[in-house]
Coordinates of C-alpha atoms and ligand atoms in Angstrom, one line a residue:
Chain U
M30 CA 19.3 2.6 0.3
A31 CA 20.2 -0.7 -1.2
V32 CA 23.2 -0.6 -3.5
P33 CA 22.4 -2.3 -6.8
A34 CA 24.1 -5.6 -6.9
P35 CA 25.7 -6.9 -10.1
F36 CA 23.3 -8.7 -12.3
S37 CA 22.9 -12.3 -11.2
L38 CA 20.5 -13.2 -14.0
S39 CA 20.9 -14.6 -17.4
S40 CA 20.3 -12.1 -20.1
D41 CA 17.2 -13.8 -21.4
S42 CA 15.6 -13.7 -18.0
F43 CA 14.9 -10.1 -18.9
A44 CA 12.5 -11.4 -21.5
S45 CA 11.6 -7.9 -22.6
K46 CA 8.3 -6.8 -23.9
P47 CA 8.7 -5.0 -27.2
S48 CA 8.4 -1.7 -25.5
T49 CA 11.2 -2.5 -23.1
T50 CA 14.4 -0.7 -23.8
T51 CA 16.8 1.8 -22.7
I52 CA 16.7 1.3 -19.0
F53 CA 18.7 -1.8 -19.2
G54 CA 19.8 -1.4 -22.7
C55 CA 19.0 -5.0 -23.4
A56 CA 21.2 -6.3 -26.1
A57 CA 18.4 -8.6 -27.2
L58 CA 16.3 -5.8 -28.4
K59 CA 15.7 -5.5 -32.1
K60 CA 15.9 -2.1 -33.7
G61 CA 12.6 -2.6 -35.4
N62 CA 10.9 -3.1 -32.1
F63 CA 12.3 0.0 -30.8
E64 CA 11.0 2.0 -33.7
Q65 CA 7.7 0.5 -33.4
T66 CA 7.6 1.4 -29.8
H67 CA 8.6 4.8 -30.5
F68 CA 5.9 5.2 -33.1
R69 CA 3.3 3.9 -30.7
S70 CA 4.4 6.1 -27.9
C71 CA 4.2 9.2 -30.1
T72 CA 0.6 8.5 -30.9
A73 CA -0.2 7.6 -27.3
F74 CA 1.8 10.6 -26.1
R75 CA 3.6 8.4 -23.6
R76 CA 6.0 5.6 -23.6
N77 CA 6.2 2.6 -21.4
Q78 CA 9.6 1.2 -20.8
G79 CA 9.4 -2.0 -19.0
F80 CA 11.1 -5.2 -18.2
T81 CA 10.1 -8.4 -16.6
L82 CA 11.9 -9.9 -13.8
K83 CA 11.5 -13.6 -14.4
A84 CA 13.6 -14.6 -11.4
S85 CA 14.2 -18.0 -12.7
M86 CA 17.7 -18.0 -11.5
G87 CA 20.0 -18.5 -14.4
P88 CA 22.2 -21.5 -14.5
P89 CA 25.8 -21.0 -13.3
G90 CA 28.3 -20.3 -16.0
F91 CA 26.7 -17.2 -17.3
T92 CA 29.0 -14.9 -15.5
D93 CA 31.1 -13.7 -18.4
K94 CA 28.1 -13.0 -20.5
L95 CA 26.5 -11.2 -17.6
N96 CA 29.5 -9.0 -17.1
N97 CA 29.4 -7.9 -20.7
N98 CA 25.8 -7.2 -20.4
K99 CA 26.4 -5.2 -17.3
L100 CA 29.0 -3.0 -19.0
K101 CA 26.7 -2.5 -21.9
T102 CA 23.8 -1.7 -19.5
L103 CA 25.8 0.8 -17.5
A104 CA 26.9 2.5 -20.7
D105 CA 23.4 2.7 -21.9
T106 CA 21.7 3.9 -18.8
E107 CA 19.5 6.9 -18.4
D108 CA 18.2 8.5 -15.4
G109 CA 16.2 6.1 -13.3
C110 CA 18.4 3.1 -13.8
D111 CA 19.4 3.1 -10.1
I112 CA 15.8 2.9 -9.2
F113 CA 15.2 0.1 -11.6
N114 CA 18.1 -1.8 -10.2
D115 CA 17.0 -1.1 -6.7
L116 CA 13.5 -2.4 -7.3
K117 CA 14.8 -5.4 -9.2
D118 CA 17.1 -6.4 -6.3
R119 CA 14.2 -5.9 -3.9
F120 CA 11.9 -8.2 -5.8
L121 CA 14.5 -10.8 -6.5
S122 CA 15.3 -11.0 -2.8
F123 CA 11.6 -11.6 -2.0
K124 CA 11.4 -14.2 -4.8
K125 CA 14.5 -16.1 -3.7
N126 CA 14.0 -15.9 0.1
K127 CA 10.2 -16.2 0.4
Y128 CA 8.3 -17.0 -2.8
L129 CA 10.4 -19.9 -4.0
K130 CA 10.9 -21.3 -0.5
N131 CA 7.1 -21.4 0.1
I132 CA 6.0 -22.1 -3.4
D133 CA 3.0 -24.3 -2.3
Q134 CA 1.7 -21.7 0.0
Y135 CA 2.0 -19.0 -2.8
E136 CA 0.2 -21.3 -5.2
N137 CA -2.7 -21.7 -2.8
L138 CA -2.8 -18.0 -2.1
A139 CA -2.9 -17.3 -5.9
K140 CA -6.3 -19.0 -6.0
V141 CA -7.9 -17.1 -3.2
Q142 CA -7.3 -14.8 -0.3
T143 CA -9.0 -15.3 3.0
P144 CA -7.4 -12.8 5.3
K145 CA -8.6 -12.7 8.9
F146 CA -7.7 -9.0 9.4
M147 CA -8.7 -5.8 7.7
V148 CA -6.0 -3.3 8.8
I149 CA -6.2 0.5 8.5
A150 CA -2.9 2.2 9.1
C151 CA -1.2 5.5 8.3
A152 CA 0.7 6.0 5.0
D153 CA 3.8 7.0 7.1
S154 CA 6.9 5.1 5.9
R155 CA 7.8 4.0 9.4
V156 CA 4.6 2.1 10.4
C157 CA 3.8 -0.5 7.8
P158 CA 1.9 -3.3 9.6
S159 CA 3.6 -5.9 7.4
N160 CA 6.8 -4.8 9.1
I161 CA 5.7 -4.0 12.7
L162 CA 3.2 -6.8 13.1
G163 CA 4.8 -9.2 10.6
F164 CA 1.7 -9.8 8.5
Q165 CA 2.6 -12.4 5.9
P166 CA 1.0 -12.6 2.4
G167 CA -2.7 -13.6 2.8
E168 CA -3.1 -12.4 6.4
A169 CA -4.2 -8.8 6.2
F170 CA -6.3 -6.8 3.8
M171 CA -4.9 -3.3 4.1
I172 CA -5.8 0.3 3.8
R173 CA -3.1 2.9 4.2
N174 CA -4.1 6.6 4.3
I175 CA -3.0 9.7 6.1
A176 CA -3.5 9.4 9.8
N177 CA -5.4 6.1 9.5
L178 CA -8.8 7.8 9.5
V179 CA -12.1 6.0 8.9
P180 CA -14.8 8.3 7.5
T181 CA -18.4 7.8 8.6
F182 CA -20.9 5.9 6.4
E183 CA -22.7 9.2 5.8
S184 CA -19.7 10.9 4.4
G185 CA -20.2 9.2 1.1
P186 CA -18.0 7.1 -1.2
S187 CA -14.2 7.0 -0.7
E188 CA -11.5 4.5 -1.1
T189 CA -11.6 3.6 2.6
N190 CA -15.3 2.9 2.4
A191 CA -14.9 0.8 -0.7
A192 CA -12.2 -1.3 0.9
L193 CA -14.2 -1.8 4.1
E194 CA -17.2 -3.0 2.0
F195 CA -15.0 -5.5 0.1
A196 CA -13.3 -6.7 3.3
V197 CA -16.4 -7.1 5.4
N198 CA -19.0 -8.2 2.9
T199 CA -17.0 -10.2 0.3
L200 CA -13.9 -11.4 2.2
L201 CA -15.7 -11.8 5.5
V202 CA -12.8 -10.7 7.6
E203 CA -13.2 -11.4 11.4
N204 CA -11.2 -8.4 12.7
I205 CA -10.8 -4.8 11.8
L206 CA -7.7 -3.2 13.3
V207 CA -7.1 0.6 13.2
I208 CA -3.5 1.4 14.0
G209 CA -2.3 4.8 14.9
H210 CA 1.2 5.9 15.7
S211 CA 3.5 8.4 17.5
C212 CA 4.6 11.6 15.8
C213 CA 1.9 11.4 13.1
G214 CA 2.2 14.2 10.6
G215 CA -1.4 14.0 9.7
I216 CA -2.6 14.4 13.3
R217 CA -0.1 17.2 13.7
A218 CA -1.7 19.0 10.7
L219 CA -5.1 18.4 12.2
M220 CA -4.0 19.8 15.6
S221 CA -2.4 22.9 14.1
M222 CA -5.3 23.8 11.8
E223 CA -7.3 26.9 12.7
D224 CA -11.0 26.2 13.3
D225 CA -11.9 28.6 10.6
D226 CA -9.0 27.6 8.3
V227 CA -10.2 28.3 4.9
E228 CA -7.0 27.5 3.1
R229 CA -7.9 24.5 1.0
S230 CA -5.3 21.7 0.7
F231 CA -5.9 18.0 0.3
I232 CA -4.3 17.4 3.7
K233 CA -6.5 19.7 5.5
S234 CA -9.7 18.7 3.8
W235 CA -8.8 15.1 4.6
V236 CA -7.7 15.3 8.3
I237 CA -10.6 17.6 9.2
G238 CA -12.5 14.3 9.3
G239 CA -10.8 13.8 12.7
K240 CA -12.2 17.1 14.0
N241 CA -14.0 15.6 17.0
A242 CA -10.8 13.9 18.2
R243 CA -9.1 17.3 18.1
I244 CA -11.8 18.9 20.1
K245 CA -11.5 16.2 22.8
A246 CA -7.7 16.3 22.8
K247 CA -7.7 20.1 23.2
A248 CA -10.3 20.0 25.9
A249 CA -8.5 17.3 27.9
G250 CA -5.1 18.8 27.6
S251 CA -5.3 22.6 27.9
N252 CA -2.3 22.4 30.3
L253 CA -0.3 20.1 28.1
S254 CA 2.3 21.0 25.5
F255 CA 1.4 20.9 21.9
D256 CA 3.3 17.6 21.4
E257 CA 1.5 16.0 24.3
Q258 CA -1.8 17.2 22.9
C259 CA -0.9 15.6 19.5
T260 CA -0.2 12.3 21.2
H261 CA -3.5 12.5 23.0
C262 CA -5.2 13.2 19.6
E263 CA -3.4 10.3 17.9
K264 CA -5.1 8.0 20.4
E265 CA -8.4 9.8 20.5
S266 CA -8.7 9.7 16.8
I267 CA -8.3 5.9 16.7
N268 CA -11.3 5.6 19.0
H269 CA -13.3 8.0 16.8
S270 CA -12.4 5.8 13.8
L271 CA -13.7 2.7 15.8
L272 CA -16.9 4.5 16.5
N273 CA -17.1 5.6 12.8
L274 CA -16.9 1.9 11.8
L275 CA -20.1 1.3 13.7
T276 CA -21.9 3.8 11.4
Y277 CA -21.8 1.2 8.6
P278 CA -24.9 -0.9 9.0
W279 CA -23.2 -4.0 7.7
I280 CA -20.4 -3.6 10.1
E281 CA -22.5 -2.9 13.2
E282 CA -24.7 -5.9 12.4
K283 CA -21.7 -8.2 12.3
V284 CA -20.2 -6.7 15.4
A285 CA -23.5 -7.1 17.3
N286 CA -23.6 -10.8 16.1
K287 CA -20.0 -11.3 17.2
E288 CA -19.0 -12.2 13.7
L289 CA -16.6 -9.3 13.6
S290 CA -14.4 -7.6 16.2
I291 CA -13.1 -4.1 16.1
H292 CA -9.7 -3.3 17.6
G293 CA -7.6 -0.2 18.1
G294 CA -3.8 -0.3 18.1
Y295 CA -1.1 2.4 18.8
Y296 CA 2.5 2.0 17.8
N297 CA 5.0 4.3 19.4
F298 CA 8.2 4.1 17.3
V299 CA 10.2 6.2 19.7
D300 CA 10.3 3.6 22.5
C301 CA 8.9 0.7 20.4
S302 CA 5.8 0.0 22.4
F303 CA 2.5 -1.2 21.2
E304 CA -0.9 -0.8 22.8
K305 CA -3.9 -2.7 21.7
W306 CA -7.5 -2.8 22.8
T307 CA -10.8 -4.1 21.6
L308 CA -14.1 -2.2 21.3
D309 CA -16.6 -3.5 23.8
Y310 CA -19.7 -3.2 21.7
R311 CA -22.3 -3.7 24.4
E312 CA -20.8 -1.3 26.8
T313 CA -20.1 1.2 24.1
K314 CA -23.7 1.2 23.1
L315 CA -24.7 2.0 26.7
E316 CA -22.5 5.1 26.7
E317 CA -24.3 7.9 25.0
N318 CA -21.6 10.5 24.8
G319 CA -19.6 9.2 21.9
R320 CA -17.0 7.4 24.0
I321 CA -15.9 3.9 23.4
T322 CA -15.5 1.3 26.1
A323 CA -12.5 -0.8 25.6
K324 CA -11.8 -4.4 26.7
N325 CA -8.8 -6.6 26.5
K326 CA -6.5 -3.7 26.8
I327 CA -2.8 -4.4 26.8
F328 CA 0.4 -2.4 26.6
W329 CA 3.8 -3.6 26.2
C330 CA 7.3 -2.3 25.4
Chain P
M607 CA -9.8 -22.0 27.1
A608 CA -7.9 -18.8 28.1
K609 CA -5.2 -20.8 29.7
Q610 CA -4.9 -23.0 26.7
S611 CA -4.6 -20.0 24.3
S612 CA -1.8 -18.3 26.3
E613 CA 0.0 -21.6 26.6
L614 CA -0.2 -21.8 22.8
A615 CA 1.3 -18.3 22.5
I616 CA 4.0 -19.1 25.0
A617 CA 4.9 -22.2 23.0
E618 CA 5.1 -20.0 19.9
L619 CA 7.4 -17.6 21.6
K620 CA 9.6 -20.4 22.8
K621 CA 9.8 -21.6 19.2
L622 CA 10.8 -18.1 18.1
L623 CA 13.5 -18.3 20.7
R624 CA 14.8 -21.6 19.4
E625 CA 14.7 -20.5 15.8
K626 CA 16.7 -17.4 16.3
E627 CA 19.9 -19.0 17.6
E628 CA 21.6 -15.6 17.7
L629 CA 19.1 -14.3 20.2
N630 CA 20.9 -12.8 23.1
A631 CA 20.0 -12.9 26.7
G632 CA 18.3 -9.5 26.4
A633 CA 15.9 -10.8 23.9
A634 CA 15.2 -13.9 26.0
E635 CA 14.3 -11.5 28.8
K636 CA 11.9 -9.7 26.6
I637 CA 10.2 -12.9 25.7
E638 CA 9.9 -13.7 29.4
E639 CA 8.3 -10.3 29.9
V640 CA 5.8 -11.0 27.1
V641 CA 5.1 -14.3 28.6
A642 CA 4.4 -12.6 31.9
V643 CA 2.0 -10.2 30.2
L644 CA 0.2 -13.0 28.4
N645 CA -0.3 -14.7 31.7
K646 CA -2.0 -11.6 33.0
C647 CA -4.2 -11.5 29.9
P648 CA -7.9 -11.1 30.3
P649 CA -9.5 -14.5 30.3
T650 CA -10.9 -14.5 26.8
Y651 CA -9.8 -16.5 23.9
D652 CA -8.6 -14.1 21.2
P653 CA -6.5 -15.5 18.5
A654 CA -6.3 -12.1 16.8
F655 CA -4.8 -10.7 19.9
Q656 CA -2.2 -13.5 20.2
R657 CA -1.3 -13.0 16.6
I658 CA -0.5 -9.3 17.1
I659 CA 1.6 -10.0 20.2
L660 CA 3.7 -12.5 18.4
G661 CA 4.1 -10.4 15.3
F662 CA 5.1 -7.3 17.3
T663 CA 7.5 -9.2 19.6
D664 CA 9.2 -10.7 16.6
F665 CA 9.6 -7.3 15.0
K666 CA 10.9 -5.7 18.2
I667 CA 13.4 -8.4 18.9
N668 CA 14.6 -9.1 15.4
N669 CA 14.4 -5.8 13.8
F670 CA 13.9 -2.8 16.1
D671 CA 16.3 -3.8 18.8
K672 CA 19.0 -4.8 16.3
N673 CA 19.0 -1.5 14.4
P674 CA 19.1 1.1 17.2
D675 CA 20.7 3.8 15.0
L676 CA 18.2 3.4 12.2
Y677 CA 15.2 3.6 14.5
Y678 CA 16.7 6.5 16.5
Q679 CA 17.1 8.4 13.2
L680 CA 13.6 7.4 12.1
A681 CA 12.0 8.6 15.3
N682 CA 13.2 12.1 14.4
G683 CA 11.8 12.1 10.9
Q684 CA 11.1 10.2 7.7
S685 CA 12.5 10.8 4.3
P686 CA 11.3 8.0 2.2
Q687 CA 12.6 7.6 -1.3
Y688 CA 9.3 6.1 -2.7
L689 CA 5.7 6.9 -2.7
V690 CA 4.1 3.5 -3.4
I691 CA 0.4 3.0 -4.3
A692 CA -0.6 -0.6 -4.1
C693 CA -3.8 -2.7 -3.8
S694 CA -5.3 -3.5 -0.5
D695 CA -5.2 -7.2 -1.4
S696 CA -3.7 -9.2 1.4
R697 CA -1.2 -10.9 -1.0
V698 CA 0.6 -7.9 -2.4
S699 CA 2.1 -5.9 0.4
P700 CA 4.9 -3.9 -1.1
S701 CA 6.9 -4.2 2.2
V702 CA 6.9 -8.0 1.6
I703 CA 7.2 -8.3 -2.2
L704 CA 9.7 -5.4 -2.5
N705 CA 11.2 -5.8 0.9
F706 CA 10.6 -2.2 2.0
Q707 CA 12.0 -1.6 5.5
P708 CA 10.6 1.1 7.8
G709 CA 11.4 4.5 6.5
E710 CA 11.8 3.5 2.8
A711 CA 8.4 3.9 1.4
F712 CA 5.4 6.2 2.1
M713 CA 2.5 4.0 1.2
V714 CA -1.1 4.2 0.1
R715 CA -3.1 1.0 -0.2
N716 CA -6.5 1.0 -1.8
I717 CA -8.7 -1.2 -3.9
A718 CA -7.1 -1.8 -7.2
N719 CA -4.2 0.7 -6.6
M720 CA -6.1 3.6 -8.2
V721 CA -5.2 7.2 -8.4
P722 CA -8.2 9.4 -9.3
P723 CA -7.7 12.7 -11.2
F724 CA -7.1 15.8 -9.0
N725 CA -10.3 16.6 -7.1
Q726 CA -10.0 18.2 -3.7
I727 CA -13.6 17.6 -2.7
R728 CA -14.2 14.1 -4.0
H729 CA -10.9 12.5 -3.4
S730 CA -9.2 14.2 -0.5
G731 CA -8.0 10.8 1.0
I732 CA -5.5 9.8 -1.6
G733 CA -5.0 13.4 -2.6
A734 CA -3.7 14.2 0.9
A735 CA -1.2 11.3 0.7
I736 CA 0.1 12.5 -2.6
E737 CA 0.3 16.1 -1.5
Y738 CA 2.1 15.2 1.7
A739 CA 4.5 12.8 0.1
I740 CA 5.5 15.3 -2.6
T741 CA 5.3 18.7 -0.9
A742 CA 6.3 17.8 2.6
L743 CA 8.5 14.8 2.2
K744 CA 9.9 15.6 -1.3
V745 CA 9.6 12.0 -2.4
Q746 CA 11.4 11.4 -5.8
N747 CA 9.8 8.2 -7.1
I748 CA 6.1 7.4 -7.4
L749 CA 5.5 3.7 -8.0
V750 CA 2.0 2.4 -8.8
V751 CA 1.9 -1.4 -8.4
A752 CA -0.8 -3.6 -9.8
H753 CA -1.2 -7.3 -9.5
S754 CA -2.6 -10.5 -11.0
R755 CA -6.2 -11.6 -10.2
C756 CA -7.2 -8.3 -8.8
G757 CA -10.7 -8.4 -7.4
G758 CA -11.2 -4.6 -7.9
I759 CA -10.3 -4.8 -11.6
E760 CA -12.5 -7.8 -12.1
R761 CA -15.4 -5.9 -10.7
L762 CA -14.6 -2.9 -12.9
M763 CA -14.5 -5.2 -16.0
S764 CA -17.7 -7.2 -15.1
H765 CA -20.1 -4.5 -13.7
P766 CA -22.7 -3.4 -14.8
E767 CA -22.7 -5.6 -17.9
D768 CA -23.2 -8.8 -15.8
G769 CA -26.4 -7.4 -14.3
S770 CA -25.1 -7.8 -10.7
A771 CA -26.4 -5.6 -7.9
P772 CA -24.3 -2.5 -7.2
F773 CA -22.2 -2.2 -4.1
D774 CA -22.6 0.9 -1.8
F775 CA -19.0 2.1 -2.4
I776 CA -16.9 -0.3 -4.4
D777 CA -18.3 0.5 -7.8
D778 CA -18.0 4.2 -7.3
W779 CA -14.3 3.8 -6.5
V780 CA -13.2 1.3 -9.2
K781 CA -14.9 3.4 -11.9
I782 CA -11.8 5.6 -11.7
G783 CA -10.4 2.9 -14.0
L784 CA -13.1 3.3 -16.6
P785 CA -10.8 4.8 -19.3
A786 CA -8.5 1.7 -18.9
K787 CA -11.6 -0.6 -19.2
L788 CA -12.8 1.1 -22.4
K789 CA -9.3 0.9 -23.9
V790 CA -9.0 -2.8 -23.1
L791 CA -12.5 -3.6 -24.5
K792 CA -11.6 -1.8 -27.7
E793 CA -8.0 -3.1 -28.2
Y794 CA -8.6 -6.6 -26.9
E795 CA -12.0 -7.2 -28.3
G796 CA -12.7 -11.0 -28.6
Y797 CA -10.3 -12.0 -25.9
D798 CA -11.8 -14.0 -23.1
F799 CA -12.9 -12.2 -19.9
K800 CA -10.0 -13.3 -17.8
E801 CA -7.4 -12.2 -20.3
Q802 CA -9.1 -8.8 -20.6
C803 CA -8.9 -8.5 -16.9
R804 CA -5.1 -9.1 -17.0
F805 CA -4.7 -6.4 -19.7
C806 CA -6.9 -4.0 -17.7
E807 CA -4.8 -4.6 -14.5
K808 CA -1.8 -3.2 -16.4
E809 CA -3.6 -0.6 -18.4
S810 CA -5.2 0.8 -15.2
V811 CA -1.7 1.5 -13.9
N812 CA -1.1 3.7 -16.9
N813 CA -4.4 5.4 -16.3
S814 CA -3.3 6.1 -12.7
L815 CA 0.1 7.4 -13.9
V816 CA -1.7 9.8 -16.3
N817 CA -4.0 10.9 -13.4
L818 CA -1.0 11.5 -11.2
R819 CA 0.0 14.3 -13.6
T820 CA -3.2 16.2 -12.9
Y821 CA -1.7 17.0 -9.5
P822 CA 0.2 20.2 -10.1
Y823 CA 3.2 19.4 -7.8
V824 CA 3.6 16.0 -9.5
E825 CA 3.4 17.5 -12.9
S826 CA 6.0 20.1 -12.2
G827 CA 8.3 17.5 -10.6
V828 CA 8.0 15.3 -13.6
R829 CA 8.7 18.2 -15.9
N830 CA 11.9 19.3 -14.1
K831 CA 12.9 15.7 -13.7
S832 CA 12.8 15.7 -9.9
I833 CA 10.1 13.1 -9.9
E834 CA 10.1 9.7 -11.6
L835 CA 6.8 8.0 -12.4
L836 CA 7.0 4.2 -12.4
G837 CA 4.4 1.5 -13.1
G838 CA 4.8 -2.0 -11.7
Y839 CA 2.9 -5.3 -12.0
Y840 CA 3.3 -8.2 -9.6
D841 CA 2.1 -11.5 -11.0
F842 CA 1.8 -13.8 -8.0
V843 CA 0.7 -16.7 -10.2
K844 CA 4.0 -16.8 -12.1
G845 CA 6.2 -15.1 -9.4
E846 CA 7.1 -12.3 -11.8
F847 CA 7.5 -8.5 -11.4
S848 CA 7.4 -6.1 -14.3
L849 CA 8.4 -2.5 -14.1
W850 CA 8.1 0.4 -16.5
K851 CA 8.7 4.0 -16.6
H852 CA 6.1 6.6 -17.5
E853 CA 7.3 9.4 -19.7
S854 CA 5.6 11.8 -21.9
Y855 CA 7.1 13.6 -24.8
I856 CA 6.9 17.3 -25.4
T857 CA 7.0 17.0 -29.1
E858 CA 7.4 19.6 -31.8
P859 CA 4.0 20.8 -32.8
I860 CA 2.8 18.7 -35.7
T861 CA 1.4 20.6 -38.7
I862 CA -1.1 18.7 -40.7
P863 CA -1.4 20.3 -44.1
L864 CA -5.0 20.9 -44.9
P865 CA -6.3 19.9 -48.3
T866 CA -7.0 23.1 -50.2
H867 CA -10.6 22.4 -50.8
H868 CA -11.2 22.5 -47.0
H869 CA -9.7 25.8 -46.7
S870 CA -12.8 27.8 -47.1
N871 CA -14.4 25.8 -44.3
L872 CA -11.8 27.1 -41.9
A873 CA -13.1 30.6 -42.1
L874 CA -16.2 29.3 -40.4
Ligands
ZN1268 ZN1 0.7 9.0 10.5
ZN1269 ZN1 -6.1 -5.9 -6.2

């Protein structure tokens, strides 16, 4: 975890909203505002404490004042201050090292996004595509869910469907990439579920969507260890998601017209290898048994 | 064409090599390996494919291989400090704007960073992520991050009043933010549409924070102070980030004295 650095901002760069207070104990805050906030929060049954990071780097020479503020702030802190400092430092590092250095690019991006990729990846903290594939702002529209599953068109509305619709029909992305990964907790939950598991949990009711992949993984690997079966299922479920993508009429049409490509990816974070393949639409259509045919397959480590 | 594209990628890799002066011989070898792989590539022109190779190679050389202890540890398990719920928008990746490194944040990305109320049948996708993050990973901070010029919020604010044709799935999803929309329309009546959208982007975070508390394990964590609920707003037009904390009070019950002439009605 990042250690909160001393404040490097001028005090007025925390231009607080009226409801901003105790977290940073901003000296600038008027008592009247606080009471107003308090009053409002009582009626709303909740309170928002906020601050704005206007990372306009303060001019040099503020150091003394800042130190005072810092002391005051530390004296006034409540629980959660570390988290605020942590997030503040994180954002300021982005702003300084990326945003301000590429300000033209960010100005253009603010007008419109035209990503070439729609990426569906697991929510796992170790596999963010922005990290492992280095996607920069504007490059990839992204869905993160447990076990990077794509539900079928018939399964009805969900956040994944909504994002696919927006990416394909409004943003006109050219590539959909489903990325799975090693040691996936979601796939492990799927593999260890009993077939007649009646216990209802969100996790089980979500990962059951990958049921067909589990059947294949179990059939293919009766002599394999449980871990090996899970690895098998991680990959099999990506292919199922690729097939499920074709159940959306507006996706299949674009794939058939070669306006859209569908790719699978598998990231193994144990040995840092990556596999990538592309769904061969014509060949896959010829196969009747729910298998995909892949092309442009590559593996490297 | 194929030759040309892999030559392009090789040129990119060499550039990478030049830019990272501190690259050691081992890294240079890896680049040579990738070049060899690229040369064996199927003869199709696929810029998407090249992009992925370059991105991954850069990560492997400049991040993974440089932090062997971290990645060894992470291979054995994750214990992220944050659950982050952010929009799918390509411009707002929390790993970029908040510099989250592998292992730091369990992450959900959906249209307009929404959290629906607890509903095991209708919303198992995001529900599974919240359940896993809280019950299995014991995450302590939940951060919902919204952003400026959000297409999902704009859709929520404009449809169906604008008479546009419905989408198959988008409208059904963004309507989770309906309470925020109604609040904004009431409190900011008369503001122009764009301004109302900005207000709704923020208000919808509050709506999601309230909805998070319908998940029993979140609610109990908030009550015993093991979970912190945070709202964030990234304005990419101004390059600003706002952060706030969600709290609710358990207040003393308020007694409102009833006027005596109503008393008799109470018996009904
Ligand atoms: Zn996973
Ligand atoms: Zn958005």
